[in-house]
Amino acid sequence: MLYWNSAYECMSRSEMIEVQTERLRNTVNRVYCNVPFYRERMQKAGIEPGDIKSLEDLKNLPFTNKEDLRDTYPYEMFAVPMSDIVRIHASSGTTGKQTVVGYTRRDLDSWSEVVARALCSAGANKESIVQVAYGYGLFTGGLGLHYGVEKIGASVIPISGSNTKRQLMVMKDFGTTILACTPSYALNIAETMEEMGIRKSDLKLKAGIFGAEPWSDNMRKEIEERLGITAIDIYGLSEIMGPGVSVGCNCRNGLHIQEDHFIPEIINPQTQEVLPEETTGELVFTTITKEGIPLIRYKTHDISSLKYKKCECGRTLVRMSKVTGRSDDMLIVRGVNVFPSQIESVLLETGETAPHYLLMVDRVDNLDILEIWVEMSQNMFSDKVRKIEELEVKIRKNIVSALGINARVRLVEPKTIERSEGKAKRVIDKRRI
Ligand code: DLL
């Protein structure tokens, strides 16, 4: 099965614009009538629903922020009565209150539709056996993937995310063909598999559908090699829907956004100005089919760019570039902007270490210090101190030439860095700014 829904995935641009325009006008009307927050915002900006006639008018609508969701916690942003809400999820939120999202039955249908499209992109069909090792619960990963698998009629193994040895036993015995989890957990699974003496040929695994956190292209290659699979990137956020907002394809040239459900824009995060195609900035989404909690111009903080050219896979859906980081995860080290995934890429490119790392940032005498902890590989562990020091110097030099920053590199013993079962924690920032 090449596509799940070619009518939308391969739709001509003019038809897509027509679909989006109608759905956008509908959504704006609905939030104006049903969500006091949006009515007030629009009145303040002097806009009435009737002013939104084409996609061009989208830029006149006010933005929505994460803070707006916190201020309206838990249900004030909902556009339907609670009797129409059939599911509630929430995002963990590392700072402050979590954000709550509600789905109507139709929202759940749209969600499984976009996840079904994503799974097809990873080669899924009715015969597939999909092990969902994303966490089940308020996090959207587990249940989001789950219903997509059921929608295409494949078999779902709802194992959730922990107990790595059991994951492998199930993978082997149940004949899992597709693994769904975070990329950092996929790596943890690969490592445990090697420790348990399970070979790639003992498994039926063909593909993985990984997301929920930034990962470099080098990390993708590492996972593909160690698990013997094709790894597809899946992106999403709970506020907009959950997993499935966009998905990569075999062309590996960006992720296709399910544009008949979500309209993307890229803005300059400082000036809020909309940026042209292929320019990097902050990703903003407007949902155009959601009933429970429709969001207008939601600022994601994710850094990406858009490309409208038709993809070689045949899909016409706009592509967003791989999200390498969030504007709020970006480290500013002595004035230089660095994303953890850029450091990850250099580490994996250099090779010779294990792919497990942690970034420690501190400020000493008003100067930022970045220390990169990276694990030695097992065979390196027995090497002479001089050899270890040489590798530290080599990594440091590669970081300087790739990113222009000076970092201290510390090769630490194997297994020192905590393994992830969900979203990995890569940074410890001790600066008090
Ligand atoms: O992480 C939804 C999800 C679940 C996506 C499973 C993919 C797979 P939240 O917990 O709300 O939702 O976190 C959303 O995670 O704004 C990005 O910063 C990051 N993120 C999600 N997918 C990717 C990805 C889920 N493929 C936040 N690449 C988003 C990079 C990602 N970052």
Short mmCIF file of C-alpha atoms in Angstrom, two decimals, residues 26 101 214 236 413 423:
data_model
loop_
_atom_site.label_atom_id
_atom_site.label_comp_id
_atom_site.label_asym_id
_atom_site.label_seq_id
_atom_site.Cartn_x
_atom_site.Cartn_y
_atom_site.Cartn_z
CA ASN A 26 -15.63 27.15 9.02
CA VAL A 101 -6.77 18.77 25.07
CA PRO A 214 14.42 15.71 17.93
CA GLY A 236 3.17 15.90 16.15
CA GLU A 413 32.31 4.79 31.38
CA LYS A 423 11.60 11.29 25.54
#
